[in-house]
XYZ file of C-alpha atoms in Angstrom:
741
model
C -27.027 38.326 20.147
C -27.911 35.868 17.305
C -25.410 33.580 16.074
C -23.923 34.138 12.815
C -23.947 32.247 9.565
C -20.971 30.059 9.493
C -19.243 28.661 6.574
C -16.105 26.597 6.691
C -14.311 25.494 3.557
C -10.713 24.351 3.008
C -9.632 25.214 6.611
C -11.242 28.708 6.874
C -13.783 29.904 8.896
C -16.061 32.781 7.743
C -18.717 34.269 10.350
C -21.073 36.644 8.732
C -23.968 38.806 10.937
C -25.842 40.093 7.763
C -27.737 42.392 9.655
C -24.848 44.146 10.967
C -22.789 44.071 7.871
C -19.919 42.108 9.577
C -17.544 39.346 8.554
C -14.946 37.643 10.582
C -12.659 35.351 9.124
C -10.624 32.778 11.052
C -7.750 30.744 9.616
C -4.326 29.207 10.129
C -5.655 27.704 13.400
C -3.049 26.089 15.524
C -3.644 24.316 18.942
C -0.675 24.093 21.435
C 0.373 21.594 23.727
C -1.010 23.755 26.613
C -4.376 23.669 25.129
C -4.326 27.378 23.595
C -5.594 27.762 19.977
C -4.172 30.295 17.729
C -5.161 31.552 14.519
C -5.393 34.792 12.321
C -8.531 36.791 12.454
C -9.561 39.195 9.812
C -12.442 41.500 10.221
C -14.373 43.347 7.758
C -17.282 45.740 7.742
C -18.987 44.776 4.475
C -21.390 47.630 4.053
C -19.132 50.465 4.149
C -16.395 51.524 1.606
C -12.934 50.342 2.992
C -14.325 48.159 5.707
C -11.464 46.199 6.821
C -10.945 46.796 10.226
C -8.205 44.058 10.961
C -6.353 42.312 8.442
C -4.357 38.855 9.225
C -4.057 39.739 12.865
C -2.588 36.971 15.276
C -5.408 36.051 17.607
C -5.104 33.577 20.717
C -8.906 32.294 20.205
C -9.433 30.760 23.823
C -7.865 33.758 25.730
C -10.219 36.297 26.767
C -7.278 39.043 26.757
C -6.264 38.365 23.474
C -10.278 38.760 22.193
C -10.712 42.077 24.300
C -7.845 43.758 22.788
C -9.351 42.746 19.406
C -12.597 44.123 19.886
C -11.341 47.445 21.667
C -9.467 48.113 18.311
C -12.769 47.392 16.615
C -14.653 49.516 18.362
C -12.713 52.446 18.336
C -13.005 52.166 14.481
C -16.330 51.618 14.308
C -18.084 52.362 17.381
C -21.777 50.737 18.486
C -21.621 47.143 17.827
C -20.858 44.591 20.511
C -17.273 43.553 18.654
C -16.710 41.642 22.322
C -19.624 39.187 21.868
C -19.210 38.815 18.203
C -15.551 37.922 18.416
C -16.399 35.589 21.269
C -18.991 33.765 19.060
C -16.727 33.417 16.645
C -13.763 32.110 18.398
C -16.038 29.579 20.466
C -17.570 28.026 17.213
C -14.337 27.847 15.108
C -12.751 26.389 18.376
C -15.277 23.406 18.180
C -15.079 22.808 14.608
C -11.481 22.509 15.106
C -11.452 20.279 17.635
C -14.909 18.100 16.939
C -13.980 17.916 13.043
C -16.822 17.167 10.657
C -20.079 16.766 12.395
C -21.574 13.496 12.822
C -24.281 12.392 10.732
C -27.010 9.654 10.860
C -26.544 7.297 7.676
C -30.028 6.213 7.827
C -31.704 9.460 7.285
C -28.921 11.257 4.902
C -29.697 11.896 1.685
C -27.191 10.064 -0.709
C -26.398 10.740 -4.002
C -27.382 7.989 -6.937
C -24.491 6.686 -9.005
C -20.943 7.905 -9.292
C -20.396 11.552 -9.704
C -17.311 12.819 -11.937
C -15.977 16.510 -12.737
C -14.816 15.065 -15.761
C -17.062 12.038 -16.885
C -15.306 9.316 -16.828
C -12.027 10.538 -15.603
C -12.075 12.783 -12.732
C -14.232 11.803 -9.728
C -15.810 14.645 -8.046
C -14.670 15.676 -4.386
C -11.809 12.736 -4.811
C -8.083 12.386 -5.437
C -7.129 11.242 -8.936
C -4.177 9.969 -9.907
C -2.453 10.193 -13.518
C 1.319 8.514 -14.017
C 3.817 7.189 -16.198
C 6.913 7.810 -17.658
C 8.471 11.074 -18.257
C 7.910 12.821 -21.580
C 4.670 11.218 -22.052
C 2.506 14.605 -21.743
C 1.069 14.163 -18.379
C 1.330 17.503 -17.422
C 0.097 18.875 -20.671
C -3.032 16.319 -20.224
C -3.271 17.693 -17.243
C -3.358 21.053 -17.950
C -5.955 20.004 -21.072
C -8.201 18.471 -17.971
C -8.027 21.898 -16.500
C -8.697 24.034 -19.323
C -11.857 21.686 -19.986
C -13.261 22.422 -16.423
C -12.355 26.001 -16.221
C -14.300 26.441 -19.581
C -16.997 23.798 -19.326
C -16.182 22.615 -22.775
C -17.277 18.911 -23.259
C -15.683 16.823 -26.119
C -16.613 13.730 -27.621
C -15.276 11.647 -24.922
C -15.662 13.732 -21.782
C -18.655 15.127 -20.123
C -17.597 18.249 -18.065
C -18.808 20.278 -15.200
C -17.453 23.912 -15.094
C -15.786 25.052 -12.001
C -12.950 27.073 -11.142
C -9.443 25.655 -11.289
C -6.551 25.994 -9.465
C -2.956 24.870 -10.672
C -0.093 23.797 -8.252
C 2.746 23.915 -10.372
C 6.314 22.275 -8.844
C 7.903 21.863 -11.755
C 7.752 23.982 -14.698
C 7.165 28.016 -14.357
C 3.972 30.171 -15.173
C 5.584 31.172 -18.622
C 5.773 27.416 -19.986
C 2.495 26.707 -18.262
C 0.761 29.769 -19.695
C 2.448 29.068 -23.328
C 0.460 25.391 -22.780
C -2.749 27.068 -21.511
C -2.674 29.256 -24.863
C -2.195 26.013 -27.247
C -4.688 23.838 -25.617
C -7.186 26.807 -25.717
C -6.866 27.204 -29.276
C -6.748 23.673 -30.114
C -10.333 23.784 -28.505
C -11.260 26.551 -30.338
C -12.021 28.605 -27.164
C -11.222 31.717 -25.663
C -8.334 31.092 -23.017
C -10.658 30.437 -19.531
C -9.425 32.135 -16.262
C -7.107 29.781 -14.215
C -5.516 30.297 -10.766
C -1.771 29.275 -11.169
C 0.650 29.415 -8.218
C 4.480 28.316 -8.208
C 5.281 26.025 -5.303
C 8.425 25.078 -3.693
C 7.325 23.589 -0.271
C 5.819 20.359 0.400
C 1.871 20.347 0.436
C 1.605 19.428 4.102
C 3.876 22.657 4.983
C 2.017 25.048 2.595
C -1.661 23.586 3.026
C -2.629 26.882 4.955
C -1.917 29.153 2.102
C -3.435 26.817 -0.556
C -6.259 26.801 1.856
C -6.585 30.776 1.455
C -6.226 30.308 -2.217
C -8.877 27.722 -2.664
C -11.536 29.454 -0.448
C -10.682 32.964 -1.941
C -11.007 31.605 -5.576
C -13.934 29.004 -4.922
C -11.560 26.535 -6.476
C -13.489 23.225 -7.535
C -10.338 21.403 -9.464
C -6.974 21.662 -8.012
C -4.103 20.304 -10.512
C -1.117 19.071 -8.464
C 2.047 18.742 -10.666
C 3.778 16.620 -9.599
C 3.577 14.228 -6.355
C 7.128 13.923 -5.787
C 7.889 17.509 -4.726
C 4.676 17.573 -3.284
C 5.314 14.935 -1.009
C 9.017 16.463 -0.038
C 10.622 14.130 -2.418
C 9.704 11.080 -1.161
C 6.222 9.772 -2.530
C 7.188 5.999 -1.781
C 7.092 6.837 2.327
C 4.202 6.202 4.266
C 4.603 9.287 6.413
C 5.103 11.903 3.599
C 2.468 10.717 1.941
C -0.187 10.520 4.453
C 0.628 13.855 5.081
C 0.086 15.000 1.769
C -3.085 13.404 1.208
C -4.289 14.778 4.541
C -3.495 18.159 3.509
C -5.200 17.495 0.323
C -8.163 16.005 1.936
C -8.654 19.204 4.250
C -9.011 21.298 1.061
C -12.551 19.443 -0.037
C -11.774 19.585 -3.650
C -11.577 17.261 -6.700
C -7.621 17.193 -7.371
C -5.374 15.704 -10.108
C -2.411 14.355 -9.216
C 0.449 14.010 -11.472
C 3.136 11.476 -10.625
C 6.021 9.901 -12.550
C 7.790 6.224 -12.573
C 11.092 5.869 -13.717
C 11.472 5.208 -17.472
C 12.655 1.839 -18.848
C 11.278 -1.848 -17.898
C 9.036 -3.921 -19.950
C 5.775 -3.136 -22.077
C 3.180 -3.605 -19.054
C 4.250 -1.915 -15.835
C 2.732 0.283 -13.197
C 3.583 2.346 -10.318
C 3.261 -0.370 -8.022
C 6.465 -2.824 -8.412
C 5.266 -6.502 -7.658
C 6.597 -9.821 -7.426
C 6.052 -13.001 -9.587
C 2.761 -15.315 -8.530
C 5.117 -17.835 -7.273
C 6.073 -15.608 -4.311
C 5.137 -16.345 -1.160
C 4.421 -13.859 1.939
C 5.156 -14.662 5.611
C 2.082 -14.051 7.848
C 1.193 -14.827 11.112
C -0.613 -17.850 10.101
C 2.113 -19.027 8.187
C 3.568 -18.742 4.419
C 0.700 -17.799 2.308
C 0.968 -17.414 -1.777
C 1.104 -14.010 -2.520
C -2.107 -13.771 -4.651
C -4.067 -15.310 -1.564
C -2.723 -12.437 0.705
C -5.676 -10.496 2.196
C -5.946 -6.853 3.976
C -6.945 -9.161 7.274
C -3.560 -10.881 7.110
C -0.953 -9.997 9.531
C 2.377 -9.692 7.355
C 6.154 -10.255 8.842
C 7.299 -6.532 7.949
C 10.866 -5.506 8.102
C 11.508 -2.303 9.708
C 14.561 -0.787 7.894
C 15.541 1.333 11.042
C 15.531 -1.181 13.638
C 15.729 -4.255 11.589
C 13.274 -5.738 13.659
C 10.218 -7.978 12.118
C 6.709 -6.427 12.885
C 3.587 -8.234 12.413
C 1.326 -5.730 10.640
C -1.540 -5.440 8.144
C -1.080 -4.178 4.689
C -2.765 -1.172 3.765
C -3.596 -2.138 0.084
C -3.199 -5.346 -1.649
C -1.924 -5.115 -5.356
C -2.683 -7.696 -8.154
C -2.471 -7.225 -11.927
C -1.549 -8.421 -15.186
C 1.834 -8.045 -16.499
C 3.707 -8.867 -19.785
C 7.427 -7.937 -20.021
C 10.721 -7.919 -18.571
C 11.377 -8.785 -14.704
C 14.023 -8.950 -12.928
C 15.709 -11.732 -11.253
C 17.901 -11.832 -8.419
C 19.988 -15.059 -7.024
C 22.680 -15.005 -4.380
C 26.655 -15.135 -4.594
C 26.340 -18.412 -2.570
C 24.524 -20.694 -4.855
C 21.109 -21.391 -3.593
C 21.204 -18.360 -1.142
C 18.520 -16.017 -2.750
C 15.520 -16.220 -5.273
C 13.474 -12.978 -6.172
C 11.834 -12.117 -9.273
C 10.094 -8.714 -9.165
C 8.957 -6.307 -12.168
C 11.701 -3.740 -13.054
C 10.355 -0.751 -10.974
C 10.154 -2.576 -7.694
C 11.519 -1.177 -4.694
C 14.480 -3.221 -3.096
C 16.215 -2.718 0.028
C 19.985 -2.125 0.071
C 23.189 -0.884 1.247
C 26.289 -0.589 -0.649
C 28.736 -3.233 -0.896
C 31.310 -1.731 1.355
C 35.145 -2.885 2.799
C 37.484 -1.319 4.408
C 40.863 -0.251 3.356
C 43.182 -3.348 3.589
C 45.174 -3.434 6.817
C 42.734 -1.602 8.849
C 42.329 -2.875 12.324
C 38.771 -1.741 12.711
C 35.854 -4.275 12.655
C 34.102 -4.454 9.719
C 31.210 -2.085 9.946
C 28.891 -0.555 6.639
C 28.480 3.071 7.011
C 25.139 3.190 5.213
C 21.728 2.657 6.196
C 19.318 0.054 4.435
C 17.654 2.328 1.370
C 15.486 1.673 -1.632
C 16.345 1.218 -5.277
C 14.381 0.222 -8.043
C 15.489 -3.323 -9.275
C 16.274 -2.056 -12.797
C 18.858 0.130 -10.910
C 21.222 -2.831 -9.908
C 21.550 -4.372 -12.985
C 25.211 -4.377 -14.227
C 27.444 -2.022 -11.710
C 28.124 -2.118 -8.314
C 27.560 -4.816 -5.790
C 24.951 -4.397 -3.064
C 24.069 -5.912 0.196
C 20.507 -7.343 0.727
C 18.896 -7.700 4.035
C 19.062 -11.352 4.805
C 18.090 -11.593 8.401
C 16.709 -9.473 11.148
C 16.815 -8.693 14.933
C 13.964 -10.819 15.507
C 10.077 -10.178 16.601
C 9.357 -6.778 17.984
C 5.693 -7.250 19.085
C 5.487 -10.683 20.531
C 1.796 -11.357 22.274
C 4.063 -13.299 25.226
C 1.900 -16.447 25.027
C 2.296 -18.289 28.697
C 4.314 -21.674 28.184
C 7.492 -22.704 30.157
C 10.599 -22.941 28.223
C 10.993 -26.571 29.526
C 7.654 -27.896 27.944
C 8.761 -26.054 24.495
C 11.771 -28.386 24.784
C 9.781 -31.316 25.138
C 7.609 -30.184 22.374
C 10.700 -29.551 20.069
C 12.151 -32.998 20.750
C 8.789 -34.751 20.275
C 8.105 -32.766 17.028
C 11.893 -34.213 15.720
C 12.362 -37.334 17.448
C 8.773 -38.413 19.070
C 5.876 -40.684 18.395
C 2.650 -41.866 19.963
C 2.235 -45.637 21.144
C -1.530 -45.161 21.336
C -1.847 -42.195 23.247
C 1.112 -42.488 25.079
C 4.080 -39.946 23.880
C 7.402 -41.496 23.215
C 10.712 -40.027 22.846
C 13.466 -41.513 20.968
C 17.099 -40.779 21.046
C 20.683 -42.062 20.906
C 22.330 -42.473 24.216
C 23.820 -39.176 25.401
C 23.517 -35.791 26.818
C 20.481 -35.171 24.376
C 18.982 -38.479 25.942
C 19.761 -37.660 29.463
C 18.448 -33.884 28.873
C 15.248 -35.538 27.664
C 14.749 -37.491 30.636
C 15.614 -34.908 32.689
C 13.045 -32.315 31.127
C 10.260 -35.030 31.581
C 10.660 -35.521 34.975
C 10.611 -31.429 35.810
C 7.654 -31.328 34.084
C 5.858 -33.859 36.498
C 5.342 -36.647 34.094
C 6.290 -40.407 35.128
C 8.022 -41.980 32.545
C 10.134 -45.225 31.712
C 13.055 -46.106 29.382
C 13.993 -48.867 27.108
C 17.355 -49.316 25.579
C 18.269 -50.619 22.337
C 20.368 -50.816 18.899
C 18.945 -48.953 15.962
C 19.094 -49.806 12.433
C 20.974 -49.431 10.048
C 23.331 -47.499 12.335
C 23.584 -50.132 15.072
C 23.486 -47.080 17.557
C 22.303 -47.493 21.082
C 19.087 -45.605 21.273
C 16.773 -44.686 24.081
C 12.887 -44.664 23.932
C 11.407 -42.989 26.796
C 7.609 -43.690 27.325
C 5.502 -41.158 29.034
C 3.012 -42.889 31.421
C -0.175 -41.596 32.608
C -0.028 -39.209 30.113
C -3.046 -39.953 27.722
C -4.231 -36.256 27.778
C -0.926 -35.207 26.767
C -0.787 -37.789 23.764
C -4.408 -36.553 22.746
C -3.054 -32.838 22.616
C 0.054 -33.628 20.812
C -1.898 -35.688 18.099
C -4.617 -32.560 17.901
C -2.077 -29.774 17.829
C 1.049 -31.014 16.451
C -0.127 -33.763 13.897
C -0.366 -37.531 13.765
C 2.264 -39.516 12.188
C 6.103 -38.178 11.005
C 4.563 -36.690 7.535
C 2.109 -34.314 9.131
C 3.902 -32.968 12.090
C 3.718 -29.180 12.528
C 4.625 -26.260 14.934
C 1.152 -25.132 17.150
C 0.633 -21.568 16.133
C 0.700 -20.447 19.768
C 4.283 -20.739 20.059
C 4.944 -18.230 17.358
C 3.672 -15.481 19.836
C 5.617 -16.872 22.709
C 8.505 -15.033 24.300
C 11.954 -15.260 23.187
C 13.186 -17.381 25.828
C 10.222 -20.044 24.943
C 11.330 -19.959 21.096
C 14.776 -20.380 21.786
C 14.267 -23.189 23.606
C 11.765 -24.803 20.982
C 14.426 -23.799 18.267
C 17.332 -25.585 20.133
C 15.343 -28.918 20.828
C 14.575 -29.281 17.285
C 18.252 -28.829 16.437
C 19.316 -31.193 18.967
C 16.442 -33.614 17.624
C 16.840 -33.721 13.729
C 19.328 -31.141 12.903
C 22.836 -30.313 12.962
C 25.314 -27.247 13.787
C 28.436 -26.251 11.555
C 31.473 -24.515 13.143
C 30.594 -21.450 11.195
C 27.239 -21.127 12.866
C 25.145 -22.433 10.057
C 22.533 -25.270 10.848
C 20.611 -27.665 8.861
C 17.166 -29.335 10.015
C 15.453 -32.272 7.957
C 11.952 -33.614 8.230
C 9.582 -35.700 6.323
C 6.799 -33.214 6.920
C 6.596 -30.131 4.573
C 4.624 -28.135 7.054
C 7.153 -28.912 10.018
C 9.852 -27.759 7.606
C 7.763 -24.382 6.917
C 7.277 -23.756 10.417
C 11.257 -24.289 11.438
C 11.795 -21.789 8.650
C 9.303 -19.562 10.260
C 10.599 -20.140 13.470
C 14.197 -19.468 12.686
C 13.191 -16.206 11.058
C 11.429 -14.817 14.224
C 14.812 -15.671 16.080
C 16.825 -13.780 13.673
C 18.077 -15.848 11.239
C 18.080 -16.366 7.340
C 16.519 -19.797 6.408
C 15.408 -21.354 2.970
C 13.872 -24.510 2.624
C 14.925 -27.372 -0.064
C 13.404 -30.300 -1.084
C 15.380 -33.817 -1.177
C 14.123 -36.891 -2.527
C 13.743 -39.823 -0.425
C 17.656 -40.819 0.874
C 18.528 -44.483 0.076
C 17.879 -45.050 3.644
C 14.971 -43.561 4.491
C 11.145 -44.329 3.463
C 10.195 -40.724 3.041
C 10.874 -37.621 1.066
C 12.797 -35.115 2.984
C 12.686 -31.644 3.251
C 15.727 -29.486 4.615
C 15.932 -26.289 6.174
C 19.176 -24.406 5.971
C 19.669 -21.810 8.631
C 21.962 -18.959 8.144
C 23.275 -16.462 10.940
C 24.445 -13.860 8.342
C 22.434 -10.524 8.414
C 23.136 -9.308 5.049
C 23.773 -10.973 1.760
C 25.946 -9.592 -0.711
C 24.842 -9.244 -4.538
C 27.172 -9.087 -7.441
C 26.226 -7.852 -11.089
C 26.469 -11.507 -12.265
C 23.827 -12.673 -9.640
C 21.224 -10.115 -11.349
C 19.717 -10.688 -14.935
C 16.425 -10.010 -16.712
C 14.011 -12.716 -17.926
C 10.737 -12.294 -19.727
C 7.275 -13.091 -17.806
C 3.689 -13.074 -18.705
C 1.145 -13.871 -16.011
C 0.081 -11.854 -12.757
C 2.040 -10.157 -10.362
C 1.459 -9.130 -6.671
C 2.195 -6.685 -4.213
C 1.486 -5.287 -0.931
C 1.525 -1.953 0.883
C 2.688 -1.987 4.617
C 3.271 0.304 6.914
C 7.035 -0.149 7.653
C 7.821 -0.144 3.531
C 9.289 -3.709 3.491
C 8.081 -7.435 4.265
C 9.268 -11.136 4.154
C 8.406 -13.439 1.137
C 9.715 -15.962 -0.005
C 10.246 -18.009 -3.611
C 11.292 -21.630 -4.102
C 11.878 -22.029 -0.380
C 14.515 -18.968 -0.570
C 13.272 -16.074 1.811
C 14.075 -12.652 1.264
C 13.420 -9.206 2.509
C 12.819 -6.401 -0.178
C 10.480 -3.267 -0.547
C 6.793 -2.966 -1.084
C 4.498 -0.882 -3.493
C 5.360 3.056 -3.524
C 2.744 4.391 -0.906
C 1.499 7.326 -3.055
C -0.810 4.802 -5.648
C -2.635 3.392 -2.540
C -4.898 6.654 -1.673
C -6.440 7.952 -4.801
C -9.721 6.597 -5.755
C -9.294 6.848 -9.326
C -5.629 5.801 -10.973
C -4.885 6.242 -14.549
C -1.784 5.326 -16.203
C -0.219 6.886 -19.467
C 0.951 4.821 -22.391
C 3.049 5.937 -25.219
C 1.364 4.144 -28.473
C 4.169 5.462 -30.940
C 6.435 8.248 -31.423
C 5.234 9.900 -34.729
C 7.728 12.342 -35.388
C 9.934 14.965 -33.736
C 6.836 17.329 -32.828
C 4.169 14.749 -31.832
C 3.267 12.100 -29.730
C 0.483 9.524 -29.497
C -0.727 8.405 -26.103
C -3.281 6.215 -24.569
C -5.068 6.573 -20.907
C -5.609 2.984 -19.247
C -7.763 3.113 -16.043
C -6.175 1.016 -13.283
C -8.708 -0.525 -10.520
C -6.669 -0.733 -7.161
C -6.667 -4.406 -5.752
C -7.879 -5.848 -8.997
C -5.523 -4.855 -11.653
C -8.098 -4.947 -14.207
C -7.260 -2.301 -16.576
C -9.346 -0.576 -19.335
C -8.417 1.942 -22.153
C -11.100 4.021 -23.073
C -9.560 7.178 -24.706
C -6.146 7.710 -26.815
C -4.932 10.889 -27.684
C -2.071 12.392 -30.144
C -0.401 15.908 -29.128
C 1.076 18.171 -32.066
C 3.465 20.314 -30.047
C 3.968 22.278 -33.269
C 0.629 22.983 -34.510
C -1.383 24.838 -31.652
C -4.567 24.552 -33.626
C -4.892 20.871 -33.379
C -2.843 20.457 -30.101
C -4.950 17.610 -28.987
C -6.462 14.869 -31.155
C -8.912 12.338 -29.946
C -8.496 9.066 -31.268
C -10.566 5.996 -31.483
C -9.084 3.432 -29.630
C -11.114 0.257 -30.455
C -14.780 -0.397 -31.810
C -17.281 -1.403 -29.181
C -17.129 -4.909 -29.525
C -13.388 -5.241 -29.375
C -13.469 -3.016 -26.345
C -16.064 -5.059 -24.411
C -14.515 -8.329 -24.876
C -11.376 -6.984 -23.248
C -13.483 -5.451 -19.957
C -14.347 -7.365 -16.620
C -17.954 -9.166 -16.936
C -19.806 -5.593 -15.584
C -18.001 -3.561 -17.842
C -19.020 -5.955 -20.399
C -22.546 -5.744 -19.903
C -22.564 -2.140 -20.192
C -20.778 -2.474 -23.678
C -23.345 -4.640 -24.745
C -26.249 -2.544 -23.693
C -24.722 0.274 -25.429
C -24.745 -1.485 -28.790
C -28.300 -2.413 -28.044
C -28.325 -5.685 -26.887
C -31.386 -4.849 -24.425
C -32.906 -8.571 -23.941
C -31.522 -11.677 -22.146
C -31.439 -13.665 -25.257
C -29.041 -11.563 -27.231
C -27.037 -10.982 -24.223
C -26.741 -14.630 -23.243
C -25.680 -15.571 -27.076
C -22.999 -12.785 -26.887
C -21.241 -13.869 -23.554
C -21.897 -17.407 -24.165
C -24.401 -17.856 -21.269
C -27.685 -19.797 -20.507
C -30.111 -17.563 -21.371
C -32.189 -18.733 -18.188
C -29.084 -17.365 -15.876
C -29.483 -13.999 -17.667
C -32.146 -11.492 -16.363
C -32.549 -7.860 -17.726
C -35.024 -5.620 -15.401
C -36.140 -2.021 -16.107
C -36.189 0.008 -12.835
C -38.525 2.671 -12.030
C -36.015 5.351 -13.329
C -35.874 3.858 -16.883
C -32.420 2.146 -15.851
C -31.733 -1.270 -16.779
C -29.784 -4.103 -14.326
C -28.468 -6.956 -15.851
C -28.019 -10.117 -13.602
C -25.803 -12.698 -14.940
C -25.773 -16.187 -13.216
C -26.858 -16.014 -9.511
C -26.437 -12.343 -9.085
C -22.594 -12.399 -9.348
C -22.216 -10.098 -11.961
C -24.308 -6.767 -12.321
C -24.338 -3.370 -13.670
C -26.492 -0.389 -13.547
C -26.124 1.374 -16.907
C -28.236 4.512 -18.216
C -31.308 3.791 -20.619
C -29.874 4.213 -24.029
C -33.366 5.205 -25.663
């Protein structure tokens, strides 16, 4: 028997034997842990009236007995066909596709569509998820429905070029009556008949409801799917990685263009986004050490804080966000002077617990009854006190570098109290238990040594100088790995991947050498090397301590400036309302998205644990922000749409609208935002070139003059397809744009 024509879309398999007039549909497929694949089967004889033989019956696709039962049933209804063979073919092909997924293709031979494809140009990327976000009450849902009406009707506007298609609307917030009224108002404003649109009220998360939505997409041949809104469609947790990945995985299986409406909390400054970011002077703890936030890349392994286990995990960020910001920021300082310094946007997610204390007189030990959770920074202004995480349980995923604790102790002493006499390592320490331990450890490591004793100035203490003999190789290694001279010392990077015992031995020796221990468990370490101070702070953090680095100008009795590391065993820090304030800020802000939802940062030497950017903004290819321009009166609203490019923070505002809620004939007005000259000056260089070409600057001389560039650095070429390609500089900037003639 010939193989059927097989079509697979949105998780639904359609098999057609055209010569026999038979169609088999398989959907809702699931594979159990025992390897059995189950699904729903519908079988139709397409060439006879009322030809539906089987409707949504359960079928175990790889069970011969189950297939035989369905085949016998069909044969009883319409004999004369090889039902068993057709059902077997459909089941085999569906299982293969289910397990293998999309077929592999050869990129070298596949046909590639030139340029970017839009369903609504330049707003909706075709076959991609698109996101529109903003404060509540700005008309996002109305604008999403406006886009739906444009696609459903194929009506283009002066700003939008539209490809017509069928539209599905998944409504998680309003109801069909309200949406129907808006549908009618928008259609009236566009002076068109109400186009057909498939509407579905939803109350289940999309990942749990995807099979029903797959059926809707397949049966109605949907090209655009509106999801209003992201919160309930992601189980109410659009900031979580697990929920959001499940949402976008379900959305991706539908293989349609989608527009997702998302909300951010009201309030904050005039320039905000869904990202929630840190000030530009914040640093991030990476496996390579502290790194300025603007320099962190996707390849860096970042110290991520797991809210459930309270361990640090080295993880690579999934997204990096950098963008311009102007407005209020929230500044956090600790209740204890100098214990915390965090500066974030008002919508940044902070990791908190309520500051809870047991009633007076209770004999139970203190225990906080709540788990770590997220609050936006703006929500912590005034009101209650909160606990912030101040330390962790240490590092969870350590690579276990092979090194002995004894050698780690030697390194700790040498970094604090050591030097080189030529290439011979020397340890210097006041006579006492630590000096005795140094001699014993050096002997245990197998090195020959000789000790000298004398008085130190200005303290007039008896000190020991322990010189290692026949250790030239070790001396050269110390110089290469640990630095030459006190101001240049550092901890070798491999020690941060050593076992807990090794890191504890190193840390103890460092404190014994140049540190001090207070009765309350707090420690202090001093060094003339800024790098070593940073490394000691990082080492303390990996061991489960909180730590901060403070600069101290050259003390009276010392020749060099000092960096002091304050090490604190406290696991959490109480933040009172008086420790939180708003400040004005203008500049760049930065954030990461990490798998655990939080990571370790530092500002002005003070470490902190705080949340990352909400996960739902990272997966769409196109992200648009709605901003209110002005409230004109009680019945109208003016807003603008800004396009945000993820990972660059670049913004452009190509369109603005006014909504008249009480005038159905003019529900949407398209407004001119700026003239082309003004618009081009605020754009990134490739888009500026596009704007220049659109205004008629078609030669190198005029482009160079407008961009204030040298003429010999500008190239304009005409391709075979009459597209102009512009190069500025040494090919660093370029843009392909349609011929304007």
